[in-house]
Every structure is written in structure tokens, then in C-alpha cells.
Amino acid sequence: MSDGVLAGYRTLVTGASSGIGQGTAIAFGRSGAKVAVNYRSDRDGAEEAVRAVEEAGGEAYAVEADVSDADAVTAMVEEVCERFGGIDVLVANAGMQKDAATLEMSVEDWRRVLDVNLTGQFLCAQAAARRMVAQGPGAGPARSAGSIITMSSVHDVIPWAGHVNYAASKGGVDMLMRTMAQELAPRGVRVNSISPGAIKTAINEEAWSTPEAEQELLQLIPYGRVGVVDDVAAAAVWLASDASDYVTGTVLYVDGGMTTYPSFREGG
Ligand code: NAD
């Protein structure tokens, strides 16, 4: 493992018991990182990621926390730092949808999605950044003091009818990321977003699980295929590593061209 691009990096991935988070945790482990695999309720999914990292010769453990709970997040980051001796990378990935038309949406569903997708990312990024600033640049295996990756979505720029809470949360993540990047660059902390397009995971299963649904989804993807978890995990490895050391305050769209608005090829 020692020759991986993340050799010795101390990392935390939230929402890592499934989907993009699980794939990213495994990719980090295979790149030589130590990985704390956060989960909220699915311990089996988290243990699956831990086993995959260990099978590749790496080190990982599962850590429970609801990212919208400030005390739980503080305790989680403290535990990670105690166990690994610090933290070099956070992937604030945990997220959820509770969909409804704007006219029908309950305030509970509005608040829960904002709590997890936006406040949850803030709490994790704040707790990790405090430790990274205290460590300082070059103290760990990375050149920076740390790299924070916020998992956003193409819906940080594409409005999404029927998902007003989700789109608002991801729009918020964009300014959370940019503002933290501006504020923390002088302290050596890098902050960037990955904004995936359509990636095959549980969160959007109804959009790709039948051939008809997948065909309809492909109308939105110029590159001609629905994305997979490894497409996003590879981008996360790069943003976590020194290969992207001069990159901060940026959104990396991993979307097969969805944000080129393909319906405008023959219109407008
Ligand atoms: P997923 O449902 O498999 O993963 C979401 C994870 O977040 C789950 O493991 C879930 O348990 C966890 N989670 C939810 N609430 C939590 C909480 N309060 N505390 C801790 N963990 C919590 O779906 P995914 O597609 O892997 O989603 C991961 C991220 O990627 C999300 O932020 C999502 O918005 C974003 N994203 C996904 C897609 C896609 O097409 N799949 C596209 C754009 C953005």
C-alpha cells in the first residue's frame, strides 16, 4: 500500500456505508489511505467497506454518527484524530432526498434535507478544518494542511422541479465550499466540491433501474452512459492527493456533460 498516491493519509468519508461514499472509502484505502468509514444506521454496509480496504492491505474502521448532530460530529472527528493521529482529508458525502412538489412539501421534509445535506456538511467541514488548521501545512503526508471535499450535485446549478429542498441544499453547499476555501486557503486548507451528474446508486435507483427509465435519463447525458461510483471515487482520490495541491475553491463536475445542457444542441 505504501506506494499509493494517498499513502499514510488520514481520511474520513461520511455516508460511506453505500454508494459514492462507500466507493470513495474503498478507493482511498486502495490508494494507501487510512479510512474512517462513517455511517448512520447501516453498520453492515460500513463493515463491507472496511473489509474491502483491509483485503487490499489497508487500514479502516467504521464510525457511527448522524452528520446533522453537532455533538456526534465533534465526537467522530475527535475519535478519528485520536485513532489516526490527525486528519488530512474529509469527504463530506452524506446526503439524502425527500422529494415533493414545492406546493406540497412539508416543512419537516424541507428541514431534514437542509439539516443533513447542508448543515451536516458544514458541521463536518468545520470540525475537520479546526484540526487541519491546528496541524498546519506539511505536518502530515500532504503538502497542504488538509483537503476537504464537499459532495455536491449538478443541482448546485441545474434547477430541479419536485426537489426544491435538495436543489437548495446543493446550491448552499456551493457557497459553503467557496467561502470556506477563501477563508482557509491562507491557513493551508484546500476546499473543493465534486458535483456528480447521474451515478447509479440507491438514491436515484428509479431513474436507471429499468431500460425505459435509463433511456430517458440518457437524453440528459451527452456522453451516452450513466455514471458509476468509480467515476466519482477517482475524482475524489485526485482532489484528496497532492496532485491537486494548487486546486481550491473549485467545483469538479463529474457528469458526462449533463451541465452542458444537451437539450440546447437543437434549440435555443
Ligand atoms: P446513497 O443513498 O447510497 O448514499 C448516501 C449516504 O448518506 C448513505 O450511506 C446514507 O446512509 C448516508 N446518510 C444519509 N443521512 C445521513 C446522516 N444524517 N448521517 C450520516 N450519514 C447519512 O446515495 P449516493 O448517490 O451515494 O449519495 C452520496 C452523495 O452524492 C449525496 O450527497 C448525494 O446527494 C450526492 N449525489 C449523488 C448523485 C447520484 O446520481 N447518485 C448525484 C449527485 C449527487
Coordinates of C-alpha atoms and ligand atoms in Angstrom, one line a residue:
M1 CA 0.0 0.0 0.0
S2 CA 2.9 2.4 0.8
D3 CA 3.4 3.5 -2.9
G4 CA -0.3 4.6 -3.3
V5 CA -0.9 8.3 -4.0
L6 CA -2.6 8.6 -0.6
A7 CA 0.0 6.6 1.3
G8 CA -0.4 7.4 5.0
Y9 CA -3.2 9.9 4.5
R10 CA -5.7 10.0 7.4
T11 CA -9.1 10.3 5.9
L12 CA -12.8 10.4 6.9
V13 CA -15.6 9.7 4.5
T14 CA -19.2 10.4 5.6
G15 CA -22.2 8.4 4.4
A16 CA -19.8 5.6 3.4
S17 CA -22.0 2.6 4.0
S18 CA -23.3 2.7 0.5
G19 CA -23.0 4.3 -3.0
I20 CA -20.5 7.0 -3.7
G21 CA -19.2 7.3 -0.1
Q22 CA -18.6 3.5 0.1
G23 CA -16.8 3.5 -3.3
T24 CA -14.7 6.5 -2.3
A25 CA -13.7 5.0 1.1
I26 CA -12.6 1.8 -0.8
A27 CA -10.7 3.8 -3.4
F28 CA -8.9 5.8 -0.7
G29 CA -7.9 2.6 1.1
R30 CA -6.6 1.1 -2.1
S31 CA -4.6 4.2 -2.7
G32 CA -2.9 3.7 0.7
A33 CA -5.0 5.9 3.0
K34 CA -6.2 5.1 6.5
V35 CA -10.0 5.4 6.2
A36 CA -12.7 6.2 8.8
V37 CA -15.9 4.9 7.3
N38 CA -18.8 6.9 8.7
Y39 CA -22.3 5.5 8.7
R40 CA -25.6 6.5 10.4
S41 CA -27.5 3.2 10.7
D42 CA -26.2 0.7 8.1
R43 CA -23.3 -0.9 10.0
D44 CA -23.1 -3.8 7.6
G45 CA -22.5 -1.5 4.7
A46 CA -19.8 0.3 6.6
E47 CA -18.1 -3.0 7.5
E48 CA -18.2 -4.1 3.9
A49 CA -16.1 -1.0 3.0
V50 CA -13.8 -1.7 5.9
R51 CA -13.3 -5.3 4.8
A52 CA -12.6 -4.2 1.2
V53 CA -9.9 -1.8 2.4
E54 CA -8.4 -4.4 4.7
E55 CA -8.4 -7.0 1.8
A56 CA -6.3 -4.5 -0.2
G57 CA -3.8 -4.4 2.7
G58 CA -5.0 -1.0 4.1
E59 CA -6.4 0.2 7.5
A60 CA -10.0 1.2 8.1
Y61 CA -12.7 1.3 10.7
A62 CA -16.4 2.1 10.9
V63 CA -17.6 5.1 12.9
E64 CA -21.3 5.9 13.6
A65 CA -22.6 9.4 13.6
D66 CA -25.6 11.4 12.3
V67 CA -23.9 14.2 10.4
S68 CA -26.7 16.6 11.4
D69 CA -25.9 16.2 15.1
A70 CA -23.2 18.7 16.1
D71 CA -22.1 16.7 19.2
A72 CA -21.9 13.5 17.3
V73 CA -19.8 15.1 14.5
T74 CA -17.4 16.6 17.1
A75 CA -17.0 13.2 18.8
M76 CA -16.5 11.5 15.5
V77 CA -13.7 13.8 14.3
E78 CA -12.0 13.6 17.7
E79 CA -12.1 9.9 17.6
V80 CA -10.7 9.8 14.1
C81 CA -7.8 12.1 15.1
E82 CA -7.1 10.1 18.2
R83 CA -7.1 6.8 16.3
F84 CA -5.1 8.0 13.3
G85 CA -3.1 10.9 14.9
G86 CA -4.7 13.6 12.8
I87 CA -6.9 14.2 9.8
D88 CA -5.7 15.0 6.2
V89 CA -8.9 14.5 4.2
L90 CA -12.6 14.9 4.8
V91 CA -15.1 13.8 2.2
A92 CA -18.4 15.3 3.3
N93 CA -20.6 13.0 1.3
A94 CA -23.6 12.0 3.4
G95 CA -26.8 13.2 1.7
M96 CA -30.5 12.4 1.2
Q97 CA -33.6 13.2 -0.8
K98 CA -37.2 13.7 0.4
D99 CA -38.9 14.7 -2.7
A100 CA -42.2 16.6 -3.1
A101 CA -43.6 19.3 -5.4
T102 CA -43.0 22.8 -3.9
L103 CA -46.7 23.3 -3.2
E104 CA -46.9 20.1 -1.3
M105 CA -43.6 20.0 0.6
S106 CA -43.8 19.8 4.4
V107 CA -41.6 22.0 6.5
E108 CA -40.3 18.8 8.2
D109 CA -39.0 17.4 4.8
W110 CA -37.6 20.8 3.9
R111 CA -35.7 21.0 7.2
R112 CA -34.5 17.4 7.3
V113 CA -32.8 17.6 3.9
L114 CA -31.2 21.0 4.7
D115 CA -30.1 19.6 8.1
V116 CA -28.3 16.6 6.6
N117 CA -27.2 17.9 3.2
L118 CA -26.1 21.5 4.2
T119 CA -25.8 21.8 8.0
G120 CA -24.3 18.3 8.1
Q121 CA -21.6 19.2 5.6
F122 CA -20.9 22.5 7.5
L123 CA -20.5 20.7 10.8
C124 CA -18.2 18.0 9.4
A125 CA -16.1 20.6 7.4
Q126 CA -15.9 22.9 10.4
A127 CA -14.8 20.1 12.8
A128 CA -12.2 18.8 10.3
A129 CA -10.9 22.3 9.4
R130 CA -10.3 23.1 13.0
R131 CA -8.0 20.1 13.3
M132 CA -6.3 20.8 9.9
V133 CA -5.6 24.4 10.8
A134 CA -4.1 23.3 14.1
Q135 CA -1.9 20.7 12.3
G136 CA -0.7 23.2 9.7
P137 CA 0.7 22.6 6.2
G138 CA 3.2 19.8 5.7
A139 CA 2.7 18.3 9.1
G140 CA 1.2 15.1 7.7
P141 CA 1.8 13.3 4.4
A142 CA 0.2 16.0 2.3
R143 CA 1.7 19.3 1.2
S144 CA -1.4 21.2 2.4
A145 CA -2.8 21.3 6.0
G146 CA -5.7 19.2 4.7
S147 CA -8.2 18.8 1.8
I148 CA -11.9 19.0 2.3
I149 CA -14.2 17.6 -0.4
T150 CA -17.9 18.5 -0.3
M151 CA -20.1 16.2 -2.3
S152 CA -22.5 18.5 -4.1
S153 CA -24.5 17.7 -7.3
V154 CA -25.2 19.1 -10.7
H155 CA -28.2 20.5 -8.9
D156 CA -26.0 23.2 -7.5
V157 CA -26.5 24.9 -10.9
I158 CA -29.4 23.0 -12.5
P159 CA -32.8 23.8 -11.0
W160 CA -34.8 20.6 -10.2
A161 CA -38.6 20.7 -10.1
G162 CA -40.0 18.4 -7.4
H163 CA -36.8 18.6 -5.4
V164 CA -36.7 22.1 -4.1
N165 CA -35.2 21.1 -0.7
Y166 CA -32.4 19.1 -2.4
A167 CA -31.5 21.7 -5.0
A168 CA -31.5 24.4 -2.4
S169 CA -29.2 22.3 -0.2
K170 CA -26.7 21.7 -3.0
G171 CA -26.8 25.4 -4.1
G172 CA -25.9 26.1 -0.5
V173 CA -23.1 23.6 -0.5
D174 CA -21.5 25.5 -3.4
M175 CA -21.3 28.8 -1.3
L176 CA -20.3 26.8 1.8
M177 CA -17.4 25.4 -0.2
R178 CA -16.3 28.6 -1.9
T179 CA -16.5 30.7 1.3
M180 CA -14.5 28.1 3.3
A181 CA -12.0 27.8 0.5
Q182 CA -11.5 31.6 0.5
E183 CA -11.3 31.8 4.3
L184 CA -9.0 28.8 4.8
A185 CA -6.5 29.0 1.9
P186 CA -4.1 31.2 3.9
R187 CA -4.1 28.5 6.6
G188 CA -3.2 25.8 4.1
V189 CA -6.6 24.1 3.9
R190 CA -8.0 23.3 0.5
V191 CA -11.8 23.0 0.0
N192 CA -13.4 21.8 -3.3
S193 CA -16.7 20.2 -4.4
I194 CA -17.4 17.3 -6.6
S195 CA -20.7 17.7 -8.4
P196 CA -21.8 14.3 -9.8
G197 CA -24.4 14.0 -12.5
A198 CA -26.4 10.8 -12.7
I199 CA -24.5 8.0 -10.9
K200 CA -26.0 4.5 -10.4
T201 CA -26.7 4.3 -6.6
A202 CA -29.6 3.7 -4.3
I203 CA -30.5 7.4 -4.1
N204 CA -31.7 7.6 -7.7
E205 CA -32.5 3.9 -8.5
E206 CA -35.9 4.6 -10.1
A207 CA -34.1 6.8 -12.7
W208 CA -31.9 3.9 -14.1
S209 CA -33.3 0.6 -12.9
T210 CA -35.5 -0.2 -15.9
P211 CA -34.3 0.1 -19.6
E212 CA -37.0 2.6 -20.3
A213 CA -36.0 4.8 -17.3
E214 CA -32.3 4.6 -18.3
Q215 CA -33.1 5.5 -21.9
E216 CA -34.9 8.6 -20.7
L217 CA -32.1 9.6 -18.4
L218 CA -29.6 9.2 -21.2
Q219 CA -31.3 12.1 -23.0
L220 CA -29.7 14.3 -20.4
I221 CA -26.2 12.8 -20.7
P222 CA -24.3 13.7 -23.9
Y223 CA -21.5 11.2 -23.1
G224 CA -24.0 8.4 -23.5
R225 CA -23.8 6.4 -20.3
V226 CA -25.0 6.7 -16.8
G227 CA -22.1 7.2 -14.3
V228 CA -20.8 4.7 -11.8
V229 CA -19.4 5.1 -8.3
D230 CA -15.8 4.7 -9.5
D231 CA -16.1 7.7 -11.8
V232 CA -16.7 9.9 -8.7
A233 CA -14.2 7.9 -6.4
A234 CA -11.4 8.6 -8.9
A235 CA -12.1 12.3 -8.8
A236 CA -12.1 12.2 -5.0
V237 CA -8.7 10.5 -4.9
W238 CA -7.3 13.2 -7.2
L239 CA -8.8 16.1 -5.1
A240 CA -7.5 14.4 -1.9
S241 CA -4.0 14.0 -3.2
D242 CA -1.0 16.3 -3.7
A243 CA -1.7 16.0 -7.5
S244 CA -4.3 18.7 -7.0
D245 CA -2.3 20.8 -4.5
Y246 CA -2.9 24.1 -6.3
V247 CA -6.7 23.5 -6.6
T248 CA -9.0 25.1 -4.1
G249 CA -12.5 26.8 -4.3
T250 CA -13.4 24.7 -7.4
V251 CA -16.3 22.5 -8.4
L252 CA -15.4 19.4 -10.4
Y253 CA -18.4 18.3 -12.4
V254 CA -18.4 14.5 -12.9
D255 CA -21.5 14.4 -15.1
G256 CA -20.8 13.1 -18.6
G257 CA -21.6 16.6 -19.9
M258 CA -25.0 17.0 -18.2
T259 CA -24.2 20.6 -17.3
T260 CA -23.6 21.4 -21.0
Y261 CA -27.5 21.4 -21.2
P262 CA -27.8 18.9 -24.1
S263 CA -31.4 19.9 -25.0
F264 CA -29.8 23.1 -26.4
R265 CA -28.0 21.2 -29.1
E266 CA -31.0 21.6 -31.3
G267 CA -32.8 24.6 -29.9
G268 CA -32.5 28.0 -28.4
Ligands
NAD1 P1 -26.7 6.8 -1.1 O1 -28.1 6.9 -0.7 O2 -26.1 5.4 -1.5 O3 -25.7 7.5 -0.1 C1 -26.0 8.4 0.8 C2 -25.4 8.0 2.1 O4 -25.5 9.1 3.1 C3 -26.0 6.8 2.7 O5 -25.0 5.9 3.1 C4 -26.7 7.3 3.9 O6 -26.8 6.3 5.0 C5 -25.9 8.4 4.3 N1 -26.6 9.4 5.2 C6 -27.8 9.9 5.0 N2 -28.2 10.7 6.0 C7 -27.1 10.6 6.9 C8 -26.9 11.2 8.2 N3 -27.8 12.0 8.7 N4 -25.7 11.0 8.8 C9 -24.8 10.2 8.2 N5 -25.0 9.6 7.0 C10 -26.1 9.8 6.4 O7 -26.6 7.7 -2.4 P2 -25.3 8.3 -3.2 O8 -25.7 8.5 -4.5 O9 -24.1 7.5 -2.9 O10 -25.1 9.8 -2.5 C11 -23.9 10.2 -1.9 C12 -23.8 11.7 -2.1 O11 -23.7 12.0 -3.5 C13 -25.1 12.5 -1.6 O12 -24.6 13.7 -1.0 C14 -25.8 12.8 -2.9 O13 -26.6 14.0 -2.8 C15 -24.7 13.0 -3.9 N6 -25.0 12.9 -5.3 C16 -25.4 11.7 -5.8 C17 -25.8 11.6 -7.2 C18 -26.2 10.3 -7.8 O14 -26.6 10.3 -9.0 N7 -26.1 9.1 -7.2 C19 -25.7 12.7 -8.0 C20 -25.4 13.9 -7.4 C21 -25.0 14.0 -6.1

